Coordinates of C-alpha atoms (C1' of nucleotides) in Angstrom, one line a residue:
Chain A
M1 CA -70.6 36.3 234.0
P2 CA -73.5 34.8 235.9
E3 CA -73.4 33.3 239.5
L4 CA -75.8 34.0 241.8
P5 CA -75.0 37.9 242.2
E6 CA -75.3 38.4 238.8
V7 CA -78.7 36.3 238.0
E8 CA -80.0 37.9 241.1
T9 CA -79.3 41.6 239.5
I10 CA -80.9 40.3 236.3
C11 CA -84.1 39.1 237.8
R12 CA -84.2 42.5 240.2
G13 CA -83.7 44.3 236.9
L14 CA -85.9 42.9 234.7
A15 CA -89.1 42.8 237.5
P16 CA -89.9 46.5 237.1
H17 CA -90.3 46.3 233.2
L18 CA -92.0 42.9 232.9
L19 CA -94.4 42.1 235.8
Q20 CA -97.7 42.1 234.8
A21 CA -96.6 42.4 231.0
G22 CA -98.0 39.9 228.6
I23 CA -96.3 38.0 225.9
V24 CA -97.3 38.8 222.4
R25 CA -94.8 36.7 220.3
I26 CA -91.8 34.3 220.5
I27 CA -89.4 33.8 217.9
L28 CA -87.0 31.2 218.0
R29 CA -83.8 31.6 215.9
R30 CA -82.2 28.2 216.9
A31 CA -83.7 25.0 217.9
A32 CA -81.6 24.2 220.9
L33 CA -78.9 25.5 223.2
R34 CA -77.4 23.0 225.5
V35 CA -80.5 21.0 225.3
P36 CA -83.4 21.5 222.7
L37 CA -85.5 24.3 223.3
P38 CA -89.0 23.2 224.7
K39 CA -91.1 22.3 221.5
N40 CA -94.3 23.6 223.0
L41 CA -92.4 27.1 224.0
K42 CA -94.8 29.2 222.1
S43 CA -97.8 27.5 222.4
S44 CA -97.4 27.6 226.4
L45 CA -96.6 31.0 226.8
N46 CA -98.3 32.9 224.1
A47 CA -100.6 35.5 225.5
R48 CA -99.6 34.7 229.0
T49 CA -98.9 37.3 231.6
L50 CA -95.7 37.4 233.8
Q51 CA -97.0 37.4 237.5
N52 CA -93.4 36.9 239.0
I53 CA -89.9 36.5 238.4
T54 CA -87.8 34.6 241.0
R55 CA -84.5 33.1 241.3
R56 CA -83.2 29.8 242.4
A57 CA -79.5 29.2 242.4
K58 CA -78.5 30.3 239.2
Y59 CA -81.7 29.9 237.2
I60 CA -84.0 32.6 236.5
R61 CA -87.9 31.6 236.7
F62 CA -90.5 33.6 234.9
H63 CA -94.0 32.7 236.6
F64 CA -96.7 33.3 234.5
D65 CA -100.7 33.0 235.0
D66 CA -102.2 29.4 233.9
D67 CA -99.5 27.7 235.9
Q68 CA -96.8 28.1 233.4
V69 CA -93.1 28.7 234.4
L70 CA -90.3 29.4 232.2
I71 CA -86.7 28.3 233.5
I72 CA -83.7 30.3 232.1
H73 CA -80.0 29.5 232.8
L74 CA -77.4 31.4 231.3
G75 CA -74.6 29.0 231.5
M76 CA -71.2 30.6 230.9
S77 CA -71.8 33.3 228.2
G78 CA -75.6 33.8 228.3
R79 CA -77.1 37.3 228.5
I80 CA -80.5 38.7 228.6
L81 CA -81.0 42.0 226.7
L82 CA -84.2 44.0 227.3
H83 CA -85.0 46.3 224.5
K84 CA -87.5 49.4 225.1
S85 CA -88.7 48.9 221.6
L86 CA -88.5 46.1 219.0
P87 CA -85.0 46.0 217.3
E88 CA -84.1 46.7 213.9
R89 CA -81.9 43.5 213.5
Y90 CA -80.8 40.8 215.7
S91 CA -76.9 39.4 216.2
K92 CA -75.8 36.3 215.5
H93 CA -76.5 34.7 219.0
D94 CA -79.6 36.1 219.7
H95 CA -81.5 32.7 220.1
V96 CA -84.8 33.7 221.6
I97 CA -86.9 36.7 221.5
M98 CA -90.2 37.6 223.3
H99 CA -92.2 40.4 222.3
W100 CA -94.2 41.8 225.4
D101 CA -97.7 44.0 225.1
N102 CA -95.7 46.9 226.8
G103 CA -93.4 47.1 223.6
C104 CA -90.3 45.5 225.0
A105 CA -88.4 42.8 223.3
L106 CA -86.4 40.3 225.6
V107 CA -83.5 38.8 223.8
F108 CA -81.7 35.7 225.0
N109 CA -78.2 35.9 223.7
D110 CA -75.7 33.1 224.3
A111 CA -72.6 32.5 222.0
R112 CA -71.4 29.3 223.6
R113 CA -75.0 28.0 224.1
F114 CA -74.3 26.4 227.2
G115 CA -77.6 28.2 228.5
L116 CA -80.6 26.6 228.7
M117 CA -84.6 27.2 228.8
A118 CA -87.3 24.8 230.2
L119 CA -90.9 24.8 231.0
S120 CA -92.4 23.7 234.2
T121 CA -95.6 24.4 236.0
E122 CA -95.8 25.8 240.0
S123 CA -96.5 22.5 241.1
E124 CA -94.0 20.6 239.3
L125 CA -91.1 23.2 240.1
I126 CA -90.0 21.4 243.3
R127 CA -89.5 18.2 241.6
H128 CA -88.0 19.5 238.6
P129 CA -85.1 17.3 237.5
L130 CA -83.0 21.0 237.5
F131 CA -84.0 21.9 241.0
K132 CA -84.5 18.6 243.0
D133 CA -81.0 17.8 243.9
L134 CA -79.9 21.4 244.4
G135 CA -78.8 22.5 248.0
P136 CA -79.8 25.2 250.1
E137 CA -79.2 29.1 249.2
P138 CA -76.5 30.8 251.0
L139 CA -78.4 34.1 251.3
H140 CA -81.4 32.4 252.8
S141 CA -81.9 33.5 256.6
K142 CA -81.4 29.8 257.8
W143 CA -78.3 29.1 256.2
N144 CA -75.0 29.5 258.1
G145 CA -71.7 28.5 258.9
R146 CA -73.0 25.3 260.9
V147 CA -74.9 24.2 257.9
L148 CA -72.0 24.6 255.6
Y149 CA -69.8 22.7 258.4
G150 CA -72.0 19.5 257.9
A151 CA -71.8 19.7 254.2
L152 CA -67.8 20.0 254.6
Q153 CA -67.5 17.3 257.1
A154 CA -69.1 14.8 254.5
S155 CA -66.1 15.5 251.7
A156 CA -62.8 15.1 251.5
A157 CA -62.5 17.1 248.1
P158 CA -60.9 20.2 248.3
V159 CA -62.8 23.1 250.0
K160 CA -63.2 25.0 246.8
S161 CA -64.7 22.0 244.8
V162 CA -67.1 21.8 247.5
I163 CA -68.5 25.3 247.9
M164 CA -69.0 25.1 244.1
D165 CA -70.9 21.9 244.3
Q166 CA -74.5 23.1 243.6
R167 CA -75.7 19.9 245.9
K168 CA -74.0 21.2 248.7
L169 CA -75.0 25.0 248.5
V170 CA -76.1 27.0 245.4
G171 CA -75.1 30.2 243.6
V172 CA -71.1 30.0 244.2
G173 CA -69.0 29.6 241.1
N174 CA -65.3 30.0 240.3
I175 CA -65.0 33.8 241.0
Y176 CA -67.1 33.8 244.4
A177 CA -65.2 30.6 245.2
C178 CA -61.9 32.1 245.2
E179 CA -63.2 35.7 246.8
A180 CA -64.9 33.7 249.7
L181 CA -61.9 31.6 250.4
F182 CA -59.7 34.4 250.4
D183 CA -61.7 36.4 252.5
A184 CA -62.0 33.8 255.2
R185 CA -58.2 33.3 254.7
L186 CA -58.5 29.5 253.6
H187 CA -56.3 27.9 251.3
P188 CA -58.5 26.6 248.4
S189 CA -56.8 22.9 248.5
R190 CA -57.9 22.2 252.2
P191 CA -59.4 19.1 252.2
A192 CA -63.4 20.1 253.0
R193 CA -63.4 17.9 256.2
S194 CA -60.1 19.4 257.8
L195 CA -61.9 22.6 258.2
S196 CA -62.6 23.2 262.0
R197 CA -66.1 24.6 263.1
E198 CA -64.5 28.0 263.5
E199 CA -63.2 28.1 260.1
A200 CA -66.4 26.8 258.4
V201 CA -68.3 29.4 260.4
Q202 CA -66.0 32.0 259.2
L203 CA -66.4 30.5 255.5
G204 CA -69.8 30.7 256.1
I205 CA -69.8 34.5 256.6
S206 CA -67.3 35.2 254.1
I207 CA -69.6 33.5 251.3
R208 CA -72.7 35.7 252.2
K209 CA -70.4 38.9 252.5
V210 CA -68.9 38.4 248.9
L211 CA -72.4 37.8 247.3
K212 CA -74.2 40.3 249.1
E213 CA -71.4 42.9 248.4
A214 CA -71.5 41.9 244.6
I215 CA -75.1 42.0 244.4
A216 CA -75.2 45.6 246.1
S217 CA -72.5 46.7 243.5
G218 CA -75.1 45.1 240.7
G219 CA -77.7 47.2 242.2
S220 CA -76.2 50.3 241.6
T221 CA -76.0 49.6 237.9
L222 CA -80.1 48.9 238.0
R223 CA -81.0 52.4 237.1
D224 CA -79.3 51.9 233.8
Y225 CA -80.7 48.3 233.3
V226 CA -82.3 49.3 230.0
R227 CA -80.2 51.2 227.7
S228 CA -80.8 52.1 224.1
S229 CA -78.4 49.3 223.2
G230 CA -80.3 47.0 225.2
E231 CA -77.2 46.1 227.3
T232 CA -78.1 44.7 230.7
G233 CA -77.1 45.2 234.3
Y234 CA -73.9 43.6 234.3
F235 CA -71.3 45.2 236.3
Q236 CA -67.6 45.4 236.8
H237 CA -66.9 44.2 240.1
H238 CA -63.9 44.7 242.1
F239 CA -62.1 41.4 243.1
Q240 CA -59.4 40.8 245.6
V241 CA -58.0 37.8 244.1
Y242 CA -59.8 36.6 240.8
G243 CA -58.2 37.5 237.8
R244 CA -55.1 39.2 239.7
Q245 CA -52.4 36.5 239.3
K246 CA -49.0 38.4 239.8
Q247 CA -50.7 41.3 241.3
L248 CA -50.1 42.2 244.9
C249 CA -52.4 40.9 247.7
S250 CA -54.1 43.9 249.0
V251 CA -53.2 42.6 252.8
C252 CA -49.6 41.4 252.7
R253 CA -48.1 42.5 249.3
Y254 CA -47.3 39.0 248.3
P255 CA -48.2 38.3 244.6
I256 CA -51.4 36.5 244.0
R257 CA -50.8 33.1 242.5
I258 CA -53.2 31.0 240.1
M259 CA -53.2 27.3 239.9
R260 CA -55.5 24.8 238.4
Q261 CA -58.0 22.9 240.3
S262 CA -60.4 20.2 238.8
G263 CA -59.8 22.1 235.5
R264 CA -60.7 25.5 236.9
S265 CA -58.2 28.5 237.7
T266 CA -57.9 29.1 241.2
F267 CA -56.5 32.3 242.4
F268 CA -55.4 32.9 246.0
C269 CA -52.7 34.1 248.1
E270 CA -50.1 31.7 249.3
H271 CA -49.4 33.9 252.5
C272 CA -52.6 34.9 253.7
Q273 CA -54.7 31.7 253.0
N274 CA -53.8 28.6 255.1
Chain B
dC1 C1' -70.8 6.7 245.8
dG2 C1' -67.2 10.5 245.3
dC3 C1' -64.1 12.4 243.0
dG4 C1' -61.8 14.6 238.8
dC5 C1' -61.2 14.9 234.1
dT6 C1' -63.6 15.9 229.5
dC7 C1' -66.5 17.9 226.9
dC8 C1' -70.4 21.1 224.8
dC9 C1' -69.4 25.8 222.0
dT10 C1' -67.6 30.4 220.6
dG11 C1' -64.9 34.4 221.0
dG12 C1' -61.3 37.1 222.7
dC13 C1' -56.8 37.4 224.2
dC14 C1' -51.8 36.5 223.9
dG15 C1' -47.4 35.4 221.9
dC16 C1' -45.2 34.8 217.8
Chain C
dT1 C1' -51.9 42.2 210.7
dG2 C1' -52.6 37.4 211.0
dC3 C1' -52.8 33.1 212.8
dG4 C1' -52.4 29.4 216.4
dG5 C1' -53.1 28.3 220.8
dC6 C1' -55.2 28.7 224.9
dC7 C1' -58.6 30.2 227.9
dA8 C1' -63.3 31.4 229.8
dG9 C1' -67.6 32.8 235.5
dG10 C1' -71.5 26.3 234.1
dG11 C1' -72.7 21.6 234.4
dA12 C1' -73.7 16.9 232.5
dG13 C1' -71.6 12.3 232.0
dC14 C1' -68.4 9.4 232.6
dG15 C1' -64.6 6.4 234.3
dC16 C1' -61.9 5.2 237.9

DNA sequence: CGCGCTCCCTGGCCGC
DNA sequence: TGCGGCCAGGGAGCGC
């Protein structure tokens, strides 16, 4: 379930347990996820100390000493499990396990294997192929509806597709695109460039709102981030439209509708969103 | 170039 | 309870 809020929640949840910890062992139980795992993963990270954890778009980045950066993307089904002690056994889709000098075991689990791991260095990070074409962070203080308006003006595609386009802005996936458009009362099929400046400003406010609320909701579970089972801080968040087809709109009581856009399900209220 | 479709992969759920 | 079909929150690649 990883869009920006989930990835942010994971980063915040891992930090207290792993910052300043050192890697003592890496176990690879599979050669490739979406792409082959870096051949030098073990040699590059073994005995390194974790200095920082950052998020960019939907990517998690572990910054180690000696200039090493581990990049993790969870794809659709990726999970990160943090065990307080070494697990007795691993499950079928536990692909990469990292043992730390504080006794923790970090497990990357991904049933569908759409996730990825890559290595970079601090100096190469900005130019890294995974990052060089990414748009702005919507939660950055300098991002707002006016910036969004410029991106929307450049495209005739449906507004929903454009706010999910990681080159225009990052972090918004199918769920939060649906939620933000509902919050802004905008129909998902509207051509992006048909939005007025005022509508774009409202959409910018709504995007930030739904992302922040989801992070706040995830944050409340961080206390339980590490459980004996190794479950992570994924959270159940209440959605207004996502997954609620046929249920009644909380605003007008018309049934929420579902449609397909670019191969993805879109949930919306036909009555409220124009 | 911009846009939409398909595909990568497995598991869960729904309907029969 | 079993089974086939469909769907899934991401993103790359390809064709039009």
